[in-house]
Structure formats: C-alpha cells, structure tokens
Coordinates of C-alpha atoms and ligand atoms in Angstrom, one line a residue:
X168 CA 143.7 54.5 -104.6
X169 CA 141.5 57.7 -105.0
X170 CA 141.8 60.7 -103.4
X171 CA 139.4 61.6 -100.6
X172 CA 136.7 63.6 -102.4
X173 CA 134.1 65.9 -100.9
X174 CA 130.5 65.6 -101.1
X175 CA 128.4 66.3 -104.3
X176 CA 127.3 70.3 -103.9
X177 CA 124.2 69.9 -105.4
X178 CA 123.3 66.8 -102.9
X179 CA 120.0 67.9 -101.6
X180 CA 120.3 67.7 -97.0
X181 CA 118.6 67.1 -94.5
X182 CA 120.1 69.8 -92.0
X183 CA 118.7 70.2 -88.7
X184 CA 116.0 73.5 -89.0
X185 CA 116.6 75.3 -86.0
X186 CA 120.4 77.2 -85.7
X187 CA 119.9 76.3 -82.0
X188 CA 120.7 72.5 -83.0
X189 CA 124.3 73.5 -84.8
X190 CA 125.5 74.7 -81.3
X191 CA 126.3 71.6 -78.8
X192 CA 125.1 71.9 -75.3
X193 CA 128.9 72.0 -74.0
X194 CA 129.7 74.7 -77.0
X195 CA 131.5 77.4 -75.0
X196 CA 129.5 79.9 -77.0
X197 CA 126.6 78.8 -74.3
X198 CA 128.5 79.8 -71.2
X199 CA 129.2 83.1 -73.3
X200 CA 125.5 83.9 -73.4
X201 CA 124.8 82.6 -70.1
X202 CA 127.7 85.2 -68.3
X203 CA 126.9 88.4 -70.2
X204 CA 123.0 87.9 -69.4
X205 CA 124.0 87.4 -65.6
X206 CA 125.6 90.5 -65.9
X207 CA 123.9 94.1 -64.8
X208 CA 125.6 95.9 -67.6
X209 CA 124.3 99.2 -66.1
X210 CA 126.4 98.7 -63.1
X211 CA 129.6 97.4 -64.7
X212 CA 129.5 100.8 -66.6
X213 CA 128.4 100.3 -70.2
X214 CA 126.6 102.8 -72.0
X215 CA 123.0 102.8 -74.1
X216 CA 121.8 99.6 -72.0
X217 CA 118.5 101.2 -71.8
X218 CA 117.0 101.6 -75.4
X219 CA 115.8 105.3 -76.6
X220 CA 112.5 105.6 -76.8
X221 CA 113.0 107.7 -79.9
X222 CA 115.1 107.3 -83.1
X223 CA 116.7 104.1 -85.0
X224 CA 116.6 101.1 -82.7
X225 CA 120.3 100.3 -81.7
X226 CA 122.1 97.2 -80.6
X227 CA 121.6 95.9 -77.2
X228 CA 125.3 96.4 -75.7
X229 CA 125.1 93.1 -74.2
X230 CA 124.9 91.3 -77.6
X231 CA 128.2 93.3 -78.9
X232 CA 129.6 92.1 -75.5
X233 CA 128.8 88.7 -76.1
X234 CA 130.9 89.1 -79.8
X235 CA 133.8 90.8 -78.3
X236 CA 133.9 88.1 -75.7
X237 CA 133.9 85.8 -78.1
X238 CA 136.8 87.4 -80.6
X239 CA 138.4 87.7 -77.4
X240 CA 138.6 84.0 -76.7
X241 CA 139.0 82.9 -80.1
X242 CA 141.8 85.9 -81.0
X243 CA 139.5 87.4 -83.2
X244 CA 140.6 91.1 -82.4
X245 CA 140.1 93.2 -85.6
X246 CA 136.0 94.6 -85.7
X247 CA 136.4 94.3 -89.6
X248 CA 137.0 90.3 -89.0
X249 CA 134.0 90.2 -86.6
X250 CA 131.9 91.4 -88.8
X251 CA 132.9 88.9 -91.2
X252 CA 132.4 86.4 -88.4
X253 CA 129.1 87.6 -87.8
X254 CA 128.0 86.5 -91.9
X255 CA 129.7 82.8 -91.6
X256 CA 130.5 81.7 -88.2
X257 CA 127.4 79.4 -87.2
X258 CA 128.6 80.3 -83.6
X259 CA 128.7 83.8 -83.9
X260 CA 125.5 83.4 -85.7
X261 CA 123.7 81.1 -82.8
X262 CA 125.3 83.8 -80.1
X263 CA 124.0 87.4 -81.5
X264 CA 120.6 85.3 -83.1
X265 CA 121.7 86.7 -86.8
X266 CA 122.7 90.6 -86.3
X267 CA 125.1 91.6 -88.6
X268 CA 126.5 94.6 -86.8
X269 CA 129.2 96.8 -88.7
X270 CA 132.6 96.5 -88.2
X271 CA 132.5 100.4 -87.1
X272 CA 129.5 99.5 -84.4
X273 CA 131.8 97.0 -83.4
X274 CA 134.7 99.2 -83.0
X275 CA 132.7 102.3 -81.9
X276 CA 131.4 99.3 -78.7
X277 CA 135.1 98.5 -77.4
X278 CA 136.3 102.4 -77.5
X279 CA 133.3 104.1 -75.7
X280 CA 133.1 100.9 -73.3
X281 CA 136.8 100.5 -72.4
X282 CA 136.9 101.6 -68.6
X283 CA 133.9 98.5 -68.3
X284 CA 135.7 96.1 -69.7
X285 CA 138.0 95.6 -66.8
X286 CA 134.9 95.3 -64.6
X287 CA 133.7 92.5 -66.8
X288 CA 136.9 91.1 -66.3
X289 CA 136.6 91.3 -62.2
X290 CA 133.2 89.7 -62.3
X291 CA 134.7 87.1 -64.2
X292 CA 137.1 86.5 -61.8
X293 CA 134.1 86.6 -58.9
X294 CA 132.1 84.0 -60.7
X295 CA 135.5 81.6 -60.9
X296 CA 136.1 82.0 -57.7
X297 CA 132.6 81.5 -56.5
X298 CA 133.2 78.2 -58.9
X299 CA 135.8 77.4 -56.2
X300 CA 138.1 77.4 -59.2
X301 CA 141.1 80.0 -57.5
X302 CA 143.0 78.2 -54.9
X303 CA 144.1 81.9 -53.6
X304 CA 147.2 80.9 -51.7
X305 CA 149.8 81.3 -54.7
X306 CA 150.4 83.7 -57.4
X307 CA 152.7 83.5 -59.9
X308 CA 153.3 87.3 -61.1
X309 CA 154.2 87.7 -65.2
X310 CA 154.7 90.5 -67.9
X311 CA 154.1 90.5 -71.8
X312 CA 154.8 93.6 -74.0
X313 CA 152.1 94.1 -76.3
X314 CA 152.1 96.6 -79.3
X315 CA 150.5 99.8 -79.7
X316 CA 149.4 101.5 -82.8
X317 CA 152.4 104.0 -82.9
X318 CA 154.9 102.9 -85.4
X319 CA 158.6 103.1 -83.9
X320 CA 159.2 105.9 -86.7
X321 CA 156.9 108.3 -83.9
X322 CA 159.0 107.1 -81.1
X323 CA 161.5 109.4 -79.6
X324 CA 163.8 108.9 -76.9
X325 CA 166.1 111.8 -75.0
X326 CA 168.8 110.0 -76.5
X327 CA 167.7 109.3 -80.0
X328 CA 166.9 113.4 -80.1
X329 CA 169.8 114.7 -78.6
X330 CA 172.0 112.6 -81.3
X331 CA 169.6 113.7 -84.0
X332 CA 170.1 116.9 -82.8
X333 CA 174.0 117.1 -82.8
X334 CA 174.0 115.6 -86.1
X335 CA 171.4 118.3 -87.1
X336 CA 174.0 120.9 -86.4
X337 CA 177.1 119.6 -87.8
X338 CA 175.5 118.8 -90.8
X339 CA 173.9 122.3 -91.2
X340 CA 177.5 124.1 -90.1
X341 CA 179.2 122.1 -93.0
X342 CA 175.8 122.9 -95.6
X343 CA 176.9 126.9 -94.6
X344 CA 180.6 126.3 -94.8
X345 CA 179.8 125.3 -98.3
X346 CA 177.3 127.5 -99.2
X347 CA 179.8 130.3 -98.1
X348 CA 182.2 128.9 -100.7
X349 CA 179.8 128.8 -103.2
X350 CA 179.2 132.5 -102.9
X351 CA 182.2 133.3 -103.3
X352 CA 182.5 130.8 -106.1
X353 CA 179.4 132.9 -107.7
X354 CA 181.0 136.3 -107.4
X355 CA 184.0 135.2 -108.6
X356 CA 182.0 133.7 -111.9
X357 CA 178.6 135.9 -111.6
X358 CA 177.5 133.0 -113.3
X359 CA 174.1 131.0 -112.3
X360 CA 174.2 129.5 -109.1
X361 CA 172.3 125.9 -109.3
X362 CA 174.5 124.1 -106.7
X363 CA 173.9 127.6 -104.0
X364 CA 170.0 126.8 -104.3
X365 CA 170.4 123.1 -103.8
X366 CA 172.7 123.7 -100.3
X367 CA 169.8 126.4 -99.7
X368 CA 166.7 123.7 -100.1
X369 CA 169.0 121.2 -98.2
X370 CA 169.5 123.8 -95.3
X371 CA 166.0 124.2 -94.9
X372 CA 164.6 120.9 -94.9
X373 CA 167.4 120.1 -91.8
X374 CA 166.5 123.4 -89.6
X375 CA 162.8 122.8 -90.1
X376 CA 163.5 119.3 -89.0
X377 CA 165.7 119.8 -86.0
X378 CA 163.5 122.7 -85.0
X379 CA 160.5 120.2 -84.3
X380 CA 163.3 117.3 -82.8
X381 CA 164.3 119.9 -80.4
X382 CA 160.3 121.1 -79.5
X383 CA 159.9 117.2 -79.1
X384 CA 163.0 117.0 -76.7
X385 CA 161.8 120.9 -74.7
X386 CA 158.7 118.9 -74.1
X387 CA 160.3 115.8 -72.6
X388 CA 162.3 118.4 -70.2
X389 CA 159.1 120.2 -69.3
X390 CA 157.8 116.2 -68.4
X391 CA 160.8 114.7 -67.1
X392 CA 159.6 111.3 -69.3
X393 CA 162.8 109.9 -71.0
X394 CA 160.6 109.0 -74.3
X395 CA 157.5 110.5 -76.7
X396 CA 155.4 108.7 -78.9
X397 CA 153.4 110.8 -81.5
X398 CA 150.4 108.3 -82.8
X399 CA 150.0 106.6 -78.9
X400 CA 151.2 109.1 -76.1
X401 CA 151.3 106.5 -73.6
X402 CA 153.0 104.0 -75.2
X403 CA 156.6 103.2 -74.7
X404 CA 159.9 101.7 -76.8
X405 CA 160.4 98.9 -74.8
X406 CA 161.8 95.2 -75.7
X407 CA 159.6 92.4 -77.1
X408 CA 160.8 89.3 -77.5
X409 CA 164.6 90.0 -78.6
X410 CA 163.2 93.6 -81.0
X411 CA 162.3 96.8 -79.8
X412 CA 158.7 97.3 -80.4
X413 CA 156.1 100.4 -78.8
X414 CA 153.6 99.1 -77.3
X415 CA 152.7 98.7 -73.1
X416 CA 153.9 95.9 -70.5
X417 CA 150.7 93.7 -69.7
X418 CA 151.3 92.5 -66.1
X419 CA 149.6 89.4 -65.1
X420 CA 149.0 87.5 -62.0
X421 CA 147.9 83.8 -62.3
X422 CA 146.1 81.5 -59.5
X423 CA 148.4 78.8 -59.8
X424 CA 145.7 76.0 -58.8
X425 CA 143.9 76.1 -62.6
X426 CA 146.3 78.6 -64.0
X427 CA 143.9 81.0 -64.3
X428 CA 144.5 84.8 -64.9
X429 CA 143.3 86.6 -61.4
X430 CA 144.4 90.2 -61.9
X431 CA 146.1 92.1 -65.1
X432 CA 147.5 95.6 -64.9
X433 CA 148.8 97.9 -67.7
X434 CA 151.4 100.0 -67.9
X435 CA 153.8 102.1 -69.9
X436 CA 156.9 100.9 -67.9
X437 CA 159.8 99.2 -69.8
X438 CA 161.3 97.1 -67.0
X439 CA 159.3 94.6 -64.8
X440 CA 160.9 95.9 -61.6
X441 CA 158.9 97.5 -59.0
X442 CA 155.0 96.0 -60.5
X443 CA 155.4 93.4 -58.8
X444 CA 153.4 94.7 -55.5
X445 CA 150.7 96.7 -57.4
X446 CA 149.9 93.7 -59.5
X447 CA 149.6 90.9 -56.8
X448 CA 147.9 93.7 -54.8
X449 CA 145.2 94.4 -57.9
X450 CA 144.7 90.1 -58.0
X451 CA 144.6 90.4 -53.8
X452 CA 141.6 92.2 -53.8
X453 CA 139.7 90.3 -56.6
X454 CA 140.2 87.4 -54.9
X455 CA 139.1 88.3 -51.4
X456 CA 142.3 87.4 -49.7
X457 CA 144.3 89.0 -47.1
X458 CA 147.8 87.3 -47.5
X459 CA 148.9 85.1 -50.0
X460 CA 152.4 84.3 -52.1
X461 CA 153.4 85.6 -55.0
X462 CA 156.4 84.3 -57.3
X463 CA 158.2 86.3 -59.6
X464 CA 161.7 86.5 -61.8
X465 CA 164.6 88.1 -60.9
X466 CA 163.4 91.2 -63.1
X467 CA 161.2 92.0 -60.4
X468 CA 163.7 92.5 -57.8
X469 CA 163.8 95.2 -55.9
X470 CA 163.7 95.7 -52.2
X471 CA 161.1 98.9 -52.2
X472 CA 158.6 96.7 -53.8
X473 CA 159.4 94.0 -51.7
X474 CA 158.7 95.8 -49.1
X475 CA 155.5 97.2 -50.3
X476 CA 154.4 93.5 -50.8
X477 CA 155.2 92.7 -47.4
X478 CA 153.1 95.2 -45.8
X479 CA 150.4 94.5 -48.3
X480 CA 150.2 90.9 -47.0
X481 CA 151.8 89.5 -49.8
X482 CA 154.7 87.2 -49.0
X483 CA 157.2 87.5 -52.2
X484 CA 159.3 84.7 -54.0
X485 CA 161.8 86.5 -56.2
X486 CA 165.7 85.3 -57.1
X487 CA 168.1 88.2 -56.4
X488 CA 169.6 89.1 -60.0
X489 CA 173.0 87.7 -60.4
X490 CA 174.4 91.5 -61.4
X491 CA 178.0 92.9 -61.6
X492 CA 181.2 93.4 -63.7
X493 CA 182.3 89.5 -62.6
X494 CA 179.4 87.9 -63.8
X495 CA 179.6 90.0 -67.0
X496 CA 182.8 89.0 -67.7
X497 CA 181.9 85.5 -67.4
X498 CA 183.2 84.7 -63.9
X499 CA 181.3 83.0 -61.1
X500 CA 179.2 84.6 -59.2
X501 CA 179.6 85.5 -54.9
X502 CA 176.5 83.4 -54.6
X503 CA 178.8 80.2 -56.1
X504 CA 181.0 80.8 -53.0
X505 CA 179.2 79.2 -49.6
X506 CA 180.8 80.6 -46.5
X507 CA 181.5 77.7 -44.3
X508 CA 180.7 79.1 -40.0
X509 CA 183.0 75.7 -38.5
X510 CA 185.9 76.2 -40.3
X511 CA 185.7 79.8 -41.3
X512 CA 186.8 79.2 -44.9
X513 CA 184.4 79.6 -48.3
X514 CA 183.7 76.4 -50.2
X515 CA 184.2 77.5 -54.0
X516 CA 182.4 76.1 -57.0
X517 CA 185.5 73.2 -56.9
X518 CA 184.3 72.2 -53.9
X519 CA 188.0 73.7 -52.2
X520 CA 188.2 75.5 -48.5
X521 CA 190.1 78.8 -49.2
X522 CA 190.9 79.9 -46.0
X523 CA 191.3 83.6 -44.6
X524 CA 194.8 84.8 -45.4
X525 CA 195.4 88.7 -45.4
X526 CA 193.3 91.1 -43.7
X527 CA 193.3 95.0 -44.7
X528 CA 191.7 97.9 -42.3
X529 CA 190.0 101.0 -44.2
X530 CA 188.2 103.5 -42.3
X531 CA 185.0 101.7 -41.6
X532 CA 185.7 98.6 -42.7
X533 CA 187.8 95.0 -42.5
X534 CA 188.7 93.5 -45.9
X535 CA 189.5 89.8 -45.4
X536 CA 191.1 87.5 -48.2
X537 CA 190.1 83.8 -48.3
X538 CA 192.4 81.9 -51.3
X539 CA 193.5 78.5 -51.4
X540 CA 196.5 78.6 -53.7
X541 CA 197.3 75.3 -54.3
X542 CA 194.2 73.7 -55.1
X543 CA 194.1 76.9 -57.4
X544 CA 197.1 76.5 -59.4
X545 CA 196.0 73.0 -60.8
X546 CA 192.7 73.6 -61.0
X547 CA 190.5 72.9 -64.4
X548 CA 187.8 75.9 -63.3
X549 CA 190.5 79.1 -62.7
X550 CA 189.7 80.4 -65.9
X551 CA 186.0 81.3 -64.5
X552 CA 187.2 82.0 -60.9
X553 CA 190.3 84.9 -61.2
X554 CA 192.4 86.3 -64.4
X555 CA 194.7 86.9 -61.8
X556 CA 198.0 84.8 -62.6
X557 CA 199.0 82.8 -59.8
Ligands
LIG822 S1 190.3 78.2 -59.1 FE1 189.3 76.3 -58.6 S2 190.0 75.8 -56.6 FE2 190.5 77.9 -56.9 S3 188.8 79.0 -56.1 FE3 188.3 78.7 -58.2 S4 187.2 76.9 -58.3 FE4 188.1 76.9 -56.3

C-alpha cells in the first residue's frame, strides 16, 4: 500500500476570502481580543494608549497586549519568535488584523509595561471570579524556580569568594616563593630570565583577580546579602529541579475549585519557608475573601508565618518537616511513636507498648525512658529504631 501523500501544490482552492473565517467561533484567540478590549489600559498603567498627534503612527498597546497574551498562553516567550508568529500564524494574524510589529517593538512593549502586567493579571482574576469560576474557600500554595538571564559564571556566594579568596593567596605566596628563587637563580646565572617574567604575568592576572573577588565580597558585607549576581542583581543561586540554576522563586497560589492560578508573587528567596503568608495574603485580596485555607508542603513550615497567616485570616494546612540527626541517619521518626494516655506507654512503629522505666531529674527538667526490651530483642524493625546493642 502507498504512502499517505499530500495534496498537489499547484491544485488551484477554494479558501474561504475573509481571515475572519480561518478563526472558529470557540478559538481562544476570540476571548483574547474580547478581554484586552474590555480592558481600560490607561488605568491598568500602560503607556502611549493615547496616539500622538504628531510623528510616525505607533502601535496601539492593546494590540501588542493581545500578542503577548497570546505567546503567553501558547509559551511563545521570545519577541524574535513573535514576530515570526506574527508572518505565519493565521491566529496571530486574525488577532493583531495583519501588523507585523518587530521583534524589538515587541520587546521594547513587555520591558516599559512590566509593573502593568500584574494588573492585567488581577483583572483577570476579577473577571474569573465574577465568572463564578474561584470557589475561594481553599488555596493550595506552590513555588517554581525560574531562570534569570545571569549565567551561574556571575554568581557569587560569601562562601564561593571567601574560598576563591584563600586559594587566591596561597597560590600567589607559593608564585613569590618561587619567583624569589628564580632571582636568585638569575644572579647566580645573570643569564635571561624567561621563567621570572612568566611567574610575574601569572602573579598579576591572580592579584587583579582576587582584588575584584574581594570588592565583590566588601560589597556583600556592606549589604549583609549572602550572594551577588553580576548580569541580574536580584536574582539568586538557588535549586531547580535537582541543579543549581539563578534565576527567582515564582510563588503561586491556586483556587482549588478549577485549579486556577489566583495570586503569584516573585521573589529572590531560595527556600519556600516563610512565603507562605504573603502569597495566600496577595490571592486573599484578589479574590475578595476574608478567611479562607491555604495548603502547603512541609518547606513552608514555620511557626512566624503561621502565625502571620493566622492573623491574616488564613487558616494554614502545612506537615511539620520530619527534621533531626535520627531521621538522617535513617531511624524512625518521634512522630512514628504514638503516646498512649490509658496505659502511659508509647506504641512504636511494631505496634509494642514500651513502658516508662528510668526517670532522670536535670535542673528544669524530668527525662523519662519508655523501652520495651523484650519485644526489642527479637524484633525484625531494631535496625531503624536504636544502634544501641541490647
Ligand atoms: S525495636 Fe521493634 S519493638 Fe522495639 S521499639 Fe523498635 S519497633 Fe518497637
């Protein structure tokens, strides 16, 4: 059997004649154009909404809005592929009615508009919820590390510079040791001294080197921030995935009814712990509630900003981190262990009741031991419970 085979290119069509009929009426292209003309762009904050009356005609922000929006929800991010969008994509064509604006228009749009953006996003959020589409009782509170344009070659941490640093200096006491001895060497011969000009290049290169690590590491002390980044000042080594990447921690809170984002909130913080208040707060006040849950992981925990939640309204769902030099080494945790009022005894993970056997006073406090020796002794779980012998 033949392949498939494509039409003949030079088969004469009958294509529809307006661009309007390559666009379906359910095309989300439509709701695209329908939002950003809803939208008073003046308000939200964008810039050259009202044409001058002087000068080349510009573009009308709200058609570059209505591209961006559309990169955004396709992941079209780069302006140079918008552009190329722009020539080939029937949708893109249908949504700007043919402009062809330049990748550096494009790009120009998104940096002198970024502090609107986020207020496109809240009206976004308005309209869904005037939609009815938030159920606004439950949040479920997220980070993702995104990257920034700062390689990790311009990332410095405290650490990183103090070692380069140190090594700086050794290397530089040994490169005089030896230029010392070449001296010598060199009076000794008064011959040419090639390998006394290398050391001397070499000793260079190293002091003008550590001499801008250590203005790098003054500047963190007169900051007090533990890391620098050269290209993207804010931006932060932090783990992605399971690399080290720079970029920024993206905190998201989602309406759990249609999993839909209701607040976002960036920031140059490498852990999760401690956002989770200011994010659920930030989605609080786009939705128009005055108390609802959140639910986070157990990176969030901390009692501070589980506090802050509570007094914001916000009742928090978070596991407290199973931490501690037992669970690194592999053992059960104290949480395994349920305390057990009627017979005051703990219930271990092998379903045994150790009982309280010696009791110890320290200043303050009473230390009470609860074991259970024989069920202990032939037990298949001891190697994850004690390495005492028994
Ligand atoms: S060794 Fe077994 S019986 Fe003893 S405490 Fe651990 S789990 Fe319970």
């Amino acid at each position: 059997m033949a392949h498939l085979s494509g039409t003949d290119r030079s088969q004469l069509l009958l294509l529809p004649e307006a661009v309007d009929d390559y666009v379906g009426p359910n095309n989300p292209v439509r709701f695209i154009e329908a939002f950003v003309d809803s939208l008073d762009l003046q308000a939200v904050g964008f810039v050259r909404v009202t044409a001058k009356a002087t000068g080349r005609p510009g573009y009308d922000p709200a058609d570059l809005l209505k591209l961006y929006i559309y990169g955004y929800v396709n992941r079209v991010r780069s302006s140079r592929r918008l552009e190329a969008e722009t020539h080939r994509n029937i949708e893109v064509i249908w949504l700007l009615r043919r402009l062809k604006p330049d990748f550096r228009t494009i790009a120009d749009f998104r940096r002198v508009n970024r502090s609107a953006f986020k207020q496109v996003f809240r009206e976004f959020v308005i309209l869904c919820r005037q939609l009815d589409l938030f159920g606004r009782e439950l949040l479920a509170v997220d980070g993702t590390r995104i990257k920034a344009v700062n390689n990790k070659d311009r990332n410095f941490t405290r650490t990183s510079l103090v070692k380069f640093i140190r090594e700086a200096d050794e290397k530089l006491a040994d490169y005089m040791k030896r230029l010392d001895l070449s001296d010598a060497d060199e009076e000794k011969a008064s011959g040419s001294n090639r390998s006394g000009g290398r050391l001397a290049e070499k000793i260079a290169a190293i002091k003008g080197k550590r001499d801008r690590h250590k203005a790098l590491l003054d500047g963190l002390d007169r900051t007090g921030e533990d890391q620098i980044s050269l290209t993207d000042p804010d931006a932060r080594a932090m783990a992605r995935m399971t690399k080290v990447g720079v970029g920024y921690n993206v905190q998201l809170a989602v309406d759990t009814k249609h999993k839909m984002i209701a607040g976002q909130e960036v920031s140059n913080q490498v852990l999760d712990m401690g956002l989770l208040a200011p994010t659920a707060k930030a989605a609080m006040e786009t939705l128009g509630v005055d108390r609802i849950e959140a639910v986070a992981d157990r990176g969030y925990f901390k009692i501070e900003d589980i506090e802050a939640c509570e007094a914001a309204g916000i009742t928090a769902c978070v596991p407290k981190p199973i931490r501690g030099p037992a669970v690194r080494g592999g053992f059960f945790s104290k949480d395994e262990f349920r305390y057990d009022a009627a017979q005051d005894a703990y219930i271990c993970p092998g379903q045994q009741a150790l009982s309280a056997r010696y009791a110890s006073k320290s200043r303050d406090n009473v230390k009470i031991d609860y074991s259970n020796r024989g069920a202990c002794k032939g037990c298949h779980l001891r190697e994850r419970c004690t390495a005492l012998m028994l």
